[in-house]
mmCIF file of C-alpha atoms in Angstrom:
data_model
loop_
_atom_site.group_PDB
_atom_site.id
_atom_site.type_symbol
_atom_site.label_atom_id
_atom_site.label_comp_id
_atom_site.label_asym_id
_atom_site.label_seq_id
_atom_site.Cartn_x
_atom_site.Cartn_y
_atom_site.Cartn_z
ATOM 1 C CA MET B 1 -40.899 -2.059 40.063
ATOM 2 C CA SER B 2 -40.224 -3.583 43.395
ATOM 3 C CA GLN B 3 -36.750 -3.997 44.785
ATOM 4 C CA LYS B 4 -36.837 -7.763 44.240
ATOM 5 C CA THR B 5 -37.941 -7.375 40.603
ATOM 6 C CA LYS B 6 -35.154 -4.878 39.908
ATOM 7 C CA LYS B 7 -32.617 -7.248 41.394
ATOM 8 C CA TYR B 8 -33.739 -10.174 39.197
ATOM 9 C CA PHE B 9 -33.877 -7.929 36.139
ATOM 10 C CA VAL B 10 -30.287 -6.727 36.651
ATOM 11 C CA LEU B 11 -29.025 -10.242 37.376
ATOM 12 C CA SER B 12 -30.714 -11.649 34.286
ATOM 13 C CA ILE B 13 -29.210 -8.883 32.114
ATOM 14 C CA LEU B 14 -25.762 -9.531 33.590
ATOM 15 C CA PHE B 15 -26.139 -13.229 32.806
ATOM 16 C CA ILE B 16 -27.837 -13.104 29.396
ATOM 17 C CA PHE B 17 -26.012 -10.146 27.802
ATOM 18 C CA PRO B 18 -22.521 -11.749 27.823
ATOM 19 C CA ILE B 19 -23.962 -14.961 26.353
ATOM 20 C CA VAL B 20 -25.664 -13.036 23.543
ATOM 21 C CA ILE B 21 -22.461 -11.097 22.806
ATOM 22 C CA TYR B 22 -20.436 -14.322 22.771
ATOM 23 C CA LEU B 23 -22.871 -15.973 20.367
ATOM 24 C CA PHE B 24 -22.778 -12.910 18.122
ATOM 25 C CA PHE B 25 -18.984 -12.914 17.837
ATOM 26 C CA ALA B 26 -18.685 -16.709 17.680
ATOM 27 C CA SER B 27 -21.001 -16.840 14.678
ATOM 28 C CA GLY B 28 -18.842 -14.410 12.699
ATOM 29 C CA LYS B 29 -16.591 -15.460 9.859
ATOM 30 C CA ASN B 30 -12.956 -15.986 10.803
ATOM 31 C CA ASN B 31 -10.981 -14.191 8.097
ATOM 32 C CA PHE B 32 -7.623 -15.314 9.457
ATOM 33 C CA ALA B 33 -8.160 -19.072 9.225
ATOM 34 C CA LEU B 34 -6.757 -19.493 5.717
ATOM 35 C CA LEU B 35 -4.871 -16.818 3.860
ATOM 36 C CA PRO B 36 -4.937 -16.947 0.062
ATOM 37 C CA VAL B 37 -1.833 -17.569 -2.010
ATOM 38 C CA LEU B 38 -1.471 -14.407 -4.065
ATOM 39 C CA LYS B 39 1.019 -15.735 -6.601
ATOM 40 C CA THR B 40 2.606 -19.107 -7.210
ATOM 41 C CA GLY B 41 5.846 -19.861 -8.992
ATOM 42 C CA VAL B 42 7.737 -16.837 -7.664
ATOM 43 C CA ASN B 43 11.442 -16.948 -8.512
ATOM 44 C CA GLU B 44 13.947 -17.021 -5.679
ATOM 45 C CA ILE B 45 16.207 -14.024 -5.198
ATOM 46 C CA LYS B 46 19.550 -15.733 -4.732
ATOM 47 C CA ASN B 47 21.861 -12.861 -3.902
ATOM 48 C CA TRP B 48 19.859 -11.271 -1.075
ATOM 49 C CA GLU B 49 20.985 -11.888 2.480
ATOM 50 C CA THR B 50 19.998 -10.974 6.015
ATOM 51 C CA LEU B 51 21.911 -8.506 8.169
ATOM 52 C CA SER B 52 23.707 -11.483 9.702
ATOM 53 C CA GLY B 53 24.754 -12.757 6.252
ATOM 54 C CA ARG B 54 22.335 -15.675 5.820
ATOM 55 C CA PRO B 55 20.612 -16.026 2.414
ATOM 56 C CA ILE B 56 16.916 -15.140 2.223
ATOM 57 C CA GLN B 57 14.564 -17.832 0.972
ATOM 58 C CA PHE B 58 10.946 -17.221 -0.033
ATOM 59 C CA GLU B 59 9.964 -20.764 -1.008
ATOM 60 C CA ASN B 60 7.777 -22.505 1.594
ATOM 61 C CA GLN B 61 7.777 -19.363 3.752
ATOM 62 C CA ILE B 62 5.080 -16.954 4.851
ATOM 63 C CA SER B 63 6.781 -13.689 3.928
ATOM 64 C CA ILE B 64 5.880 -10.082 4.510
ATOM 65 C CA LEU B 65 7.954 -7.988 2.141
ATOM 66 C CA GLY B 66 8.432 -4.269 2.707
ATOM 67 C CA PHE B 67 10.438 -1.261 1.592
ATOM 68 C CA TRP B 68 10.631 1.930 3.626
ATOM 69 C CA GLY B 69 12.892 4.044 1.461
ATOM 70 C CA GLN B 70 15.858 6.130 2.545
ATOM 71 C CA ASP B 71 15.021 7.560 5.979
ATOM 72 C CA LEU B 72 14.328 4.678 8.368
ATOM 73 C CA VAL B 73 14.203 6.887 11.459
ATOM 74 C CA LYS B 74 10.969 8.447 10.187
ATOM 75 C CA LYS B 75 9.464 4.947 9.945
ATOM 76 C CA LYS B 76 9.944 4.174 13.642
ATOM 77 C CA GLY B 77 6.185 4.279 14.286
ATOM 78 C CA ASP B 78 5.510 1.937 11.379
ATOM 79 C CA ALA B 79 8.117 -0.494 12.690
ATOM 80 C CA LEU B 80 6.514 -0.430 16.134
ATOM 81 C CA ASN B 81 3.078 -1.121 14.656
ATOM 82 C CA LEU B 82 4.383 -4.048 12.595
ATOM 83 C CA ASN B 83 6.144 -5.423 15.647
ATOM 84 C CA GLN B 84 3.143 -5.116 17.966
ATOM 85 C CA LYS B 85 0.332 -6.070 15.586
ATOM 86 C CA ILE B 86 1.885 -8.759 13.407
ATOM 87 C CA TYR B 87 5.319 -9.970 14.491
ATOM 88 C CA LYS B 88 4.536 -10.623 18.166
ATOM 89 C CA ARG B 89 1.517 -12.736 17.177
ATOM 90 C CA PHE B 90 3.229 -14.913 14.598
ATOM 91 C CA TYR B 91 6.970 -15.021 15.370
ATOM 92 C CA GLN B 92 6.722 -18.558 16.776
ATOM 93 C CA PHE B 93 5.847 -20.000 13.372
ATOM 94 C CA LYS B 94 9.042 -21.346 11.846
ATOM 95 C CA ASP B 95 7.964 -20.472 8.309
ATOM 96 C CA PHE B 96 7.031 -16.829 9.076
ATOM 97 C CA GLN B 97 9.405 -14.032 8.133
ATOM 98 C CA PHE B 98 9.580 -10.289 7.611
ATOM 99 C CA VAL B 99 11.790 -9.215 4.711
ATOM 100 C CA MET B 100 12.509 -5.498 4.622
ATOM 101 C CA VAL B 101 14.429 -4.388 1.537
ATOM 102 C CA LEU B 102 17.251 -1.993 2.407
ATOM 103 C CA GLU B 103 20.235 -0.506 0.696
ATOM 104 C CA ASN B 104 23.705 -1.586 1.830
ATOM 105 C CA ASP B 105 24.540 1.799 3.366
ATOM 106 C CA GLN B 106 21.556 1.778 5.758
ATOM 107 C CA GLN B 107 23.154 -0.431 8.442
ATOM 108 C CA ASN B 108 23.543 2.460 10.922
ATOM 109 C CA GLN B 109 19.880 3.434 10.526
ATOM 110 C CA VAL B 110 18.847 -0.187 11.109
ATOM 111 C CA ASN B 111 20.873 -0.303 14.335
ATOM 112 C CA ILE B 112 19.205 2.919 15.530
ATOM 113 C CA LEU B 113 15.772 1.521 14.661
ATOM 114 C CA LYS B 114 16.473 -1.718 16.556
ATOM 115 C CA LYS B 115 17.009 0.219 19.774
#
């Protein structure tokens, strides 16, 4: 191959390859467009409240419900992953919420986890 042919070959690859990759990914199915409703008619839990004392409402909300058990300090990595992968992407939606079920005596562990 001559020098000029090599140059055109490399330039054409640099131009065509990104277009092919874009078309490949653009033709894929977007699994995040519409999420299914797993269960309808879920009863409200009236006596649950947030750490600040506000009642928790599930109706007309996109809720992620979780329970980490007794030792929250061991779940620090899980909390970081949830924060980075899910919460930071969707926190601007007014109807999005995380609900983590905790016992009343776990307030100190929650404060440590928040730091």
